[in-house]
GROMACS .gro file of C-alpha atoms in nm:
model
  362
    1UNK     CA    1   1.502   3.557   0.677
    2UNK     CA    2   1.402   3.921   0.660
    3UNK     CA    3   1.237   3.982   0.323
    4UNK     CA    4   1.361   3.670   0.149
    5UNK     CA    5   1.113   3.400   0.239
    6UNK     CA    6   1.067   3.057   0.087
    7UNK     CA    7   0.705   2.966   0.030
    8UNK     CA    8   0.644   2.595   0.073
    9UNK     CA    9   0.342   2.617  -0.156
   10UNK     CA   10   0.098   2.331  -0.143
   11UNK     CA   11   0.136   2.082  -0.423
   12UNK     CA   12  -0.144   2.121  -0.673
   13UNK     CA   13  -0.288   1.831  -0.869
   14UNK     CA   14  -0.434   1.810  -1.218
   15UNK     CA   15  -0.707   1.572  -1.328
   16UNK     CA   16  -0.656   1.390  -1.654
   17UNK     CA   17  -0.904   1.206  -1.865
   18UNK     CA   18  -0.853   0.973  -2.154
   19UNK     CA   19  -0.995   1.017  -2.503
   20UNK     CA   20  -0.908   0.989  -2.869
   21UNK     CA   21  -0.755   1.340  -2.879
   22UNK     CA   22  -0.516   1.281  -2.588
   23UNK     CA   23  -0.149   1.290  -2.696
   24UNK     CA   24   0.147   1.153  -2.501
   25UNK     CA   25   0.321   1.408  -2.281
   26UNK     CA   26   0.021   1.644  -2.249
   27UNK     CA   27  -0.275   1.693  -2.017
   28UNK     CA   28  -0.609   1.803  -2.163
   29UNK     CA   29  -0.713   2.136  -2.011
   30UNK     CA   30  -1.078   2.115  -1.912
   31UNK     CA   31  -1.186   2.387  -1.671
   32UNK     CA   32  -1.133   2.690  -1.895
   33UNK     CA   33  -1.248   2.548  -2.228
   34UNK     CA   34  -1.618   2.637  -2.217
   35UNK     CA   35  -1.712   2.849  -2.519
   36UNK     CA   36  -1.630   3.216  -2.463
   37UNK     CA   37  -1.509   3.165  -2.104
   38UNK     CA   38  -1.193   3.354  -2.006
   39UNK     CA   39  -0.982   3.387  -1.695
   40UNK     CA   40  -1.012   3.708  -1.498
   41UNK     CA   41  -0.666   3.863  -1.535
   42UNK     CA   42  -0.685   4.223  -1.413
   43UNK     CA   43  -0.389   4.457  -1.451
   44UNK     CA   44  -0.177   4.446  -1.134
   45UNK     CA   45   0.083   4.708  -1.224
   46UNK     CA   46   0.366   4.756  -1.471
   47UNK     CA   47   0.657   4.527  -1.548
   48UNK     CA   48   0.952   4.663  -1.350
   49UNK     CA   49   1.286   4.723  -1.524
   50UNK     CA   50   1.577   4.479  -1.505
   51UNK     CA   51   1.820   4.768  -1.456
   52UNK     CA   52   2.080   4.675  -1.197
   53UNK     CA   53   2.128   4.315  -1.309
   54UNK     CA   54   2.500   4.253  -1.269
   55UNK     CA   55   2.513   4.018  -1.568
   56UNK     CA   56   2.293   3.837  -1.819
   57UNK     CA   57   2.313   3.470  -1.915
   58UNK     CA   58   2.182   3.321  -2.240
   59UNK     CA   59   2.091   3.667  -2.372
   60UNK     CA   60   2.193   4.025  -2.422
   61UNK     CA   61   2.046   4.259  -2.155
   62UNK     CA   62   1.668   4.282  -2.185
   63UNK     CA   63   1.432   4.568  -2.104
   64UNK     CA   64   1.053   4.593  -2.074
   65UNK     CA   65   1.056   4.834  -2.369
   66UNK     CA   66   1.258   4.598  -2.584
   67UNK     CA   67   1.020   4.312  -2.498
   68UNK     CA   68   0.708   4.509  -2.587
   69UNK     CA   69   0.484   4.300  -2.807
   70UNK     CA   70   0.571   3.973  -2.632
   71UNK     CA   71   0.414   3.805  -2.330
   72UNK     CA   72   0.674   3.802  -2.051
   73UNK     CA   73   0.708   3.548  -1.771
   74UNK     CA   74   0.947   3.670  -1.499
   75UNK     CA   75   1.063   3.401  -1.256
   76UNK     CA   76   1.263   3.482  -0.941
   77UNK     CA   77   1.488   3.194  -0.836
   78UNK     CA   78   1.803   3.094  -0.658
   79UNK     CA   79   1.959   2.765  -0.756
   80UNK     CA   80   1.963   2.592  -0.418
   81UNK     CA   81   1.595   2.658  -0.344
   82UNK     CA   82   1.408   2.326  -0.336
   83UNK     CA   83   1.075   2.502  -0.389
   84UNK     CA   84   1.205   2.659  -0.710
   85UNK     CA   85   1.373   2.338  -0.828
   86UNK     CA   86   1.035   2.166  -0.819
   87UNK     CA   87   0.887   2.435  -1.049
   88UNK     CA   88   1.171   2.419  -1.301
   89UNK     CA   89   1.031   2.139  -1.523
   90UNK     CA   90   0.729   2.359  -1.598
   91UNK     CA   91   0.939   2.666  -1.673
   92UNK     CA   92   1.151   2.471  -1.919
   93UNK     CA   93   0.842   2.322  -2.084
   94UNK     CA   94   0.661   2.657  -2.115
   95UNK     CA   95   0.968   2.828  -2.257
   96UNK     CA   96   1.001   2.557  -2.521
   97UNK     CA   97   0.632   2.527  -2.609
   98UNK     CA   98   0.529   2.892  -2.629
   99UNK     CA   99   0.838   3.081  -2.750
  100UNK     CA  100   0.729   3.075  -3.114
  101UNK     CA  101   0.381   3.196  -3.013
  102UNK     CA  102   0.525   3.504  -2.840
  103UNK     CA  103   0.631   3.407  -2.484
  104UNK     CA  104   0.966   3.512  -2.336
  105UNK     CA  105   1.070   3.359  -2.004
  106UNK     CA  106   1.314   3.572  -1.803
  107UNK     CA  107   1.473   3.418  -1.495
  108UNK     CA  108   1.597   3.655  -1.225
  109UNK     CA  109   1.860   3.481  -1.014
  110UNK     CA  110   1.869   3.655  -0.676
  111UNK     CA  111   2.106   3.468  -0.440
  112UNK     CA  112   2.022   3.353  -0.089
  113UNK     CA  113   2.361   3.215   0.013
  114UNK     CA  114   2.694   3.387  -0.048
  115UNK     CA  115   2.825   3.121  -0.286
  116UNK     CA  116   2.522   3.178  -0.510
  117UNK     CA  117   2.661   3.525  -0.583
  118UNK     CA  118   2.954   3.363  -0.764
  119UNK     CA  119   2.858   3.396  -1.129
  120UNK     CA  120   3.066   3.091  -1.221
  121UNK     CA  121   2.849   2.885  -0.986
  122UNK     CA  122   2.532   3.029  -1.140
  123UNK     CA  123   2.656   2.954  -1.491
  124UNK     CA  124   2.752   2.597  -1.399
  125UNK     CA  125   2.423   2.523  -1.221
  126UNK     CA  126   2.217   2.684  -1.499
  127UNK     CA  127   2.389   2.451  -1.743
  128UNK     CA  128   2.344   2.147  -1.517
  129UNK     CA  129   1.974   2.226  -1.466
  130UNK     CA  130   1.896   2.293  -1.830
  131UNK     CA  131   1.811   2.663  -1.785
  132UNK     CA  132   1.841   2.790  -2.142
  133UNK     CA  133   1.613   3.095  -2.130
  134UNK     CA  134   1.752   3.445  -2.047
  135UNK     CA  135   1.868   3.497  -1.689
  136UNK     CA  136   1.932   3.830  -1.517
  137UNK     CA  137   2.194   3.784  -1.244
  138UNK     CA  138   2.059   3.998  -0.959
  139UNK     CA  139   2.340   3.981  -0.704
  140UNK     CA  140   2.259   4.324  -0.557
  141UNK     CA  141   1.883   4.256  -0.520
  142UNK     CA  142   1.810   4.555  -0.746
  143UNK     CA  143   1.554   4.374  -0.963
  144UNK     CA  144   1.411   4.202  -0.653
  145UNK     CA  145   1.342   4.543  -0.496
  146UNK     CA  146   1.207   4.690  -0.820
  147UNK     CA  147   0.941   4.417  -0.821
  148UNK     CA  148   0.888   4.451  -0.443
  149UNK     CA  149   0.939   4.075  -0.440
  150UNK     CA  150   0.973   3.868  -0.124
  151UNK     CA  151   0.968   3.505  -0.235
  152UNK     CA  152   1.159   3.225  -0.405
  153UNK     CA  153   1.010   3.114  -0.635
  154UNK     CA  154   0.792   3.400  -0.759
  155UNK     CA  155   0.627   3.416  -1.101
  156UNK     CA  156   0.499   3.734  -1.268
  157UNK     CA  157   0.322   3.728  -1.605
  158UNK     CA  158   0.298   4.045  -1.815
  159UNK     CA  159   0.103   4.109  -2.134
  160UNK     CA  160   0.237   4.261  -2.455
  161UNK     CA  161   0.182   4.613  -2.317
  162UNK     CA  162   0.399   4.544  -2.013
  163UNK     CA  163   0.109   4.516  -1.768
  164UNK     CA  164   0.140   4.247  -1.500
  165UNK     CA  165  -0.173   4.034  -1.529
  166UNK     CA  166  -0.097   3.732  -1.311
  167UNK     CA  167   0.140   3.629  -1.032
  168UNK     CA  168   0.201   3.327  -0.813
  169UNK     CA  169   0.435   3.272  -0.517
  170UNK     CA  170   0.573   2.929  -0.431
  171UNK     CA  171   0.499   2.593  -0.588
  172UNK     CA  172   0.180   2.468  -0.747
  173UNK     CA  173  -0.094   2.630  -0.958
  174UNK     CA  174   0.083   2.514  -1.275
  175UNK     CA  175  -0.239   2.463  -1.470
  176UNK     CA  176  -0.365   2.810  -1.379
  177UNK     CA  177  -0.032   2.970  -1.473
  178UNK     CA  178  -0.029   2.795  -1.811
  179UNK     CA  179  -0.390   2.890  -1.881
  180UNK     CA  180  -0.294   3.252  -1.808
  181UNK     CA  181  -0.003   3.223  -2.054
  182UNK     CA  182  -0.236   3.089  -2.320
  183UNK     CA  183  -0.495   3.362  -2.263
  184UNK     CA  184  -0.241   3.645  -2.289
  185UNK     CA  185  -0.100   3.494  -2.607
  186UNK     CA  186  -0.451   3.475  -2.752
  187UNK     CA  187  -0.513   3.838  -2.654
  188UNK     CA  188  -0.194   3.927  -2.844
  189UNK     CA  189  -0.329   3.762  -3.157
  190UNK     CA  190  -0.143   3.432  -3.150
  191UNK     CA  191  -0.324   3.165  -3.347
  192UNK     CA  192  -0.334   2.787  -3.341
  193UNK     CA  193  -0.203   2.761  -2.984
  194UNK     CA  194  -0.214   2.403  -2.863
  195UNK     CA  195  -0.454   2.420  -2.568
  196UNK     CA  196  -0.331   2.103  -2.406
  197UNK     CA  197  -0.127   2.166  -2.094
  198UNK     CA  198   0.226   2.041  -2.071
  199UNK     CA  199   0.298   1.724  -1.878
  200UNK     CA  200   0.645   1.709  -1.726
  201UNK     CA  201   0.855   1.417  -1.608
  202UNK     CA  202   1.052   1.550  -1.310
  203UNK     CA  203   1.346   1.358  -1.170
  204UNK     CA  204   1.563   1.388  -0.861
  205UNK     CA  205   1.522   1.717  -0.679
  206UNK     CA  206   1.253   1.828  -0.924
  207UNK     CA  207   1.001   1.564  -0.808
  208UNK     CA  208   0.717   1.726  -0.608
  209UNK     CA  209   0.710   1.675  -0.234
  210UNK     CA  210   0.490   1.408  -0.081
  211UNK     CA  211   0.275   1.665   0.099
  212UNK     CA  212   0.062   1.398   0.270
  213UNK     CA  213   0.353   1.268   0.477
  214UNK     CA  214   0.577   1.574   0.499
  215UNK     CA  215   0.615   1.674   0.865
  216UNK     CA  216   0.958   1.841   0.869
  217UNK     CA  217   1.026   2.207   0.785
  218UNK     CA  218   1.313   2.383   0.615
  219UNK     CA  219   1.584   2.417   0.880
  220UNK     CA  220   1.896   2.636   0.873
  221UNK     CA  221   2.219   2.537   1.048
  222UNK     CA  222   2.383   2.880   1.064
  223UNK     CA  223   2.288   3.069   1.379
  224UNK     CA  224   2.147   3.362   1.180
  225UNK     CA  225   1.828   3.167   1.108
  226UNK     CA  226   1.874   2.842   1.297
  227UNK     CA  227   1.602   2.654   1.481
  228UNK     CA  228   1.575   2.310   1.637
  229UNK     CA  229   1.935   2.276   1.762
  230UNK     CA  230   1.920   2.018   2.041
  231UNK     CA  231   2.280   1.937   2.121
  232UNK     CA  232   2.377   1.831   2.472
  233UNK     CA  233   2.664   2.077   2.429
  234UNK     CA  234   2.571   2.445   2.419
  235UNK     CA  235   2.648   2.608   2.086
  236UNK     CA  236   2.953   2.832   2.063
  237UNK     CA  237   2.920   3.083   1.783
  238UNK     CA  238   3.197   3.181   1.540
  239UNK     CA  239   3.467   2.964   1.695
  240UNK     CA  240   3.569   2.602   1.678
  241UNK     CA  241   3.405   2.384   1.942
  242UNK     CA  242   3.379   2.010   2.001
  243UNK     CA  243   3.019   1.886   2.018
  244UNK     CA  244   2.891   1.556   2.156
  245UNK     CA  245   2.605   1.368   1.985
  246UNK     CA  246   2.262   1.362   2.147
  247UNK     CA  247   2.144   0.997   2.179
  248UNK     CA  248   1.777   1.079   2.116
  249UNK     CA  249   1.642   1.376   1.925
  250UNK     CA  250   1.282   1.504   1.927
  251UNK     CA  251   1.110   1.533   1.591
  252UNK     CA  252   1.254   1.816   1.379
  253UNK     CA  253   1.556   1.864   1.605
  254UNK     CA  254   1.919   1.832   1.501
  255UNK     CA  255   2.263   1.826   1.655
  256UNK     CA  256   2.634   1.814   1.577
  257UNK     CA  257   2.914   1.584   1.680
  258UNK     CA  258   3.281   1.652   1.626
  259UNK     CA  259   3.461   1.985   1.597
  260UNK     CA  260   3.254   2.251   1.422
  261UNK     CA  261   3.238   2.627   1.391
  262UNK     CA  262   2.876   2.741   1.394
  263UNK     CA  263   2.878   3.062   1.191
  264UNK     CA  264   2.593   3.295   1.105
  265UNK     CA  265   2.549   3.145   0.758
  266UNK     CA  266   2.640   2.776   0.808
  267UNK     CA  267   2.799   2.505   1.023
  268UNK     CA  268   3.164   2.457   0.921
  269UNK     CA  269   3.353   2.134   0.995
  270UNK     CA  270   3.700   2.190   1.139
  271UNK     CA  271   3.819   1.830   1.175
  272UNK     CA  272   3.747   1.506   0.987
  273UNK     CA  273   3.474   1.278   1.117
  274UNK     CA  274   3.216   1.537   1.213
  275UNK     CA  275   2.848   1.448   1.191
  276UNK     CA  276   2.510   1.620   1.162
  277UNK     CA  277   2.202   1.431   1.285
  278UNK     CA  278   1.836   1.521   1.224
  279UNK     CA  279   1.516   1.353   1.348
  280UNK     CA  280   1.274   1.394   1.056
  281UNK     CA  281   0.953   1.268   0.897
  282UNK     CA  282   0.944   1.305   0.518
  283UNK     CA  283   1.004   1.104   0.203
  284UNK     CA  284   1.308   1.311   0.101
  285UNK     CA  285   1.598   1.472   0.284
  286UNK     CA  286   1.793   1.740   0.099
  287UNK     CA  287   2.090   1.934   0.230
  288UNK     CA  288   2.245   2.253   0.096
  289UNK     CA  289   2.617   2.197   0.145
  290UNK     CA  290   2.956   2.196  -0.019
  291UNK     CA  291   3.330   2.225   0.036
  292UNK     CA  292   3.463   2.548   0.183
  293UNK     CA  293   3.661   2.779  -0.043
  294UNK     CA  294   3.998   2.616  -0.109
  295UNK     CA  295   3.887   2.274   0.017
  296UNK     CA  296   3.900   1.981  -0.221
  297UNK     CA  297   3.620   1.728  -0.279
  298UNK     CA  298   3.496   1.589   0.053
  299UNK     CA  299   3.377   1.233   0.104
  300UNK     CA  300   3.069   1.169   0.317
  301UNK     CA  301   2.843   0.883   0.419
  302UNK     CA  302   2.477   0.879   0.518
  303UNK     CA  303   2.294   0.662   0.772
  304UNK     CA  304   1.927   0.605   0.856
  305UNK     CA  305   1.859   0.497   1.213
  306UNK     CA  306   2.227   0.408   1.236
  307UNK     CA  307   2.218   0.171   0.936
  308UNK     CA  308   2.302   0.179   0.566
  309UNK     CA  309   2.047   0.369   0.355
  310UNK     CA  310   2.011   0.090   0.093
  311UNK     CA  311   1.709   0.165  -0.129
  312UNK     CA  312   1.642   0.494   0.053
  313UNK     CA  313   1.950   0.658  -0.104
  314UNK     CA  314   1.891   0.993  -0.270
  315UNK     CA  315   2.020   1.081  -0.614
  316UNK     CA  316   2.350   1.211  -0.473
  317UNK     CA  317   2.421   0.902  -0.261
  318UNK     CA  318   2.509   0.543  -0.350
  319UNK     CA  319   2.326   0.247  -0.197
  320UNK     CA  320   2.601   0.206   0.063
  321UNK     CA  321   2.544   0.566   0.174
  322UNK     CA  322   2.857   0.711   0.017
  323UNK     CA  323   2.871   1.050  -0.150
  324UNK     CA  324   3.108   1.329  -0.247
  325UNK     CA  325   3.093   1.705  -0.201
  326UNK     CA  326   3.245   1.864  -0.509
  327UNK     CA  327   3.044   2.188  -0.531
  328UNK     CA  328   2.813   2.405  -0.324
  329UNK     CA  329   2.452   2.319  -0.408
  330UNK     CA  330   2.147   2.124  -0.290
  331UNK     CA  331   2.217   1.752  -0.251
  332UNK     CA  332   1.941   1.492  -0.230
  333UNK     CA  333   2.064   1.248   0.031
  334UNK     CA  334   1.748   1.048   0.113
  335UNK     CA  335   1.447   0.939  -0.093
  336UNK     CA  336   1.247   0.672   0.086
  337UNK     CA  337   1.039   0.422  -0.111
  338UNK     CA  338   0.820   0.284   0.166
  339UNK     CA  339   0.594   0.398   0.451
  340UNK     CA  340   0.704   0.732   0.596
  341UNK     CA  341   0.764   0.745   0.971
  342UNK     CA  342   0.998   0.933   1.203
  343UNK     CA  343   1.362   0.843   1.143
  344UNK     CA  344   1.707   0.960   1.245
  345UNK     CA  345   1.922   1.087   0.961
  346UNK     CA  346   2.298   1.121   1.003
  347UNK     CA  347   2.566   1.244   0.768
  348UNK     CA  348   2.935   1.200   0.847
  349UNK     CA  349   3.201   1.397   0.662
  350UNK     CA  350   3.527   1.206   0.628
  351UNK     CA  351   3.732   1.519   0.558
  352UNK     CA  352   3.745   1.864   0.715
  353UNK     CA  353   3.620   2.169   0.526
  354UNK     CA  354   3.252   2.078   0.475
  355UNK     CA  355   2.996   2.357   0.502
  356UNK     CA  356   2.635   2.265   0.585
  357UNK     CA  357   2.376   2.538   0.529
  358UNK     CA  358   2.018   2.420   0.527
  359UNK     CA  359   1.797   2.109   0.538
  360UNK     CA  360   1.489   2.086   0.318
  361UNK     CA  361   1.243   1.800   0.289
  362UNK     CA  362   1.000   1.657   0.039
   0.00000   0.00000   0.00000
């Protein structure tokens, strides 16, 4: 990518301790609770305007002036981004917990892939993901540029005067972000704020990566950003070509078999029966994919080392490895329960018209 760069973060951990005041669903915040101790939250600039948003979801258009007097959390996202999906449980929890105390969460959806510019897709995925706070649809990157942003996800926290006091790029640092929220609310005069930190229960794509065993990077299949293509047949760009499978792939390499068109943005399947293979090492395999415009639902099946996935099936795959492409989004196709070693992943599409954009791992 040019300016739009995913940050893999580095999963942060929180220490919990038991005690009579502990309540289910919360973590006791310890580090910042010494008497009189406060976080250092210097002013980093002013909250940029949301002018240029092509549409708003869940709200009338918002402005920094209209939000004056509230603490504002601005979150840049795009709905296929695995790094953002893993932050979403915290965003939902903060929006619910602190709204009455004076926090407004504003999501800015700036698309990475072309299909994410379709507002109907954004509406549907916002609903599916439980995004109920206001969302500025930033199809033209106007808000992105106003913030001089470069990352998905990116979090900016502004005080009641519109001054940015905290930011974080990528995953992790959830405790620090929530402590900053609490401090700015206290500065604004909010009283009786519950100082416990939220505890979330992520599922599916929202579960944090297993950073200890993760050895495979985000990998694009379109030639505009592709890496790791190891086919025995040289790639032919922007035209249909029949590829032969590579018997053995090095770690973090992938190939195609069947008739595909490798375009700048994705690999497009021209005939039924095409496969994508990837040699990976990670607990999870996710794939951004979907049916091409005008194509109906597409059946697929997944294999690990040439066998049925069984208990390693992801949330979008049955135990026999079967799945169905009905929309363009991130699909979790593998979640392994046991020891993590190098394995060969394969996905076969039983119908033509599949588009495969990007692998991510967890």
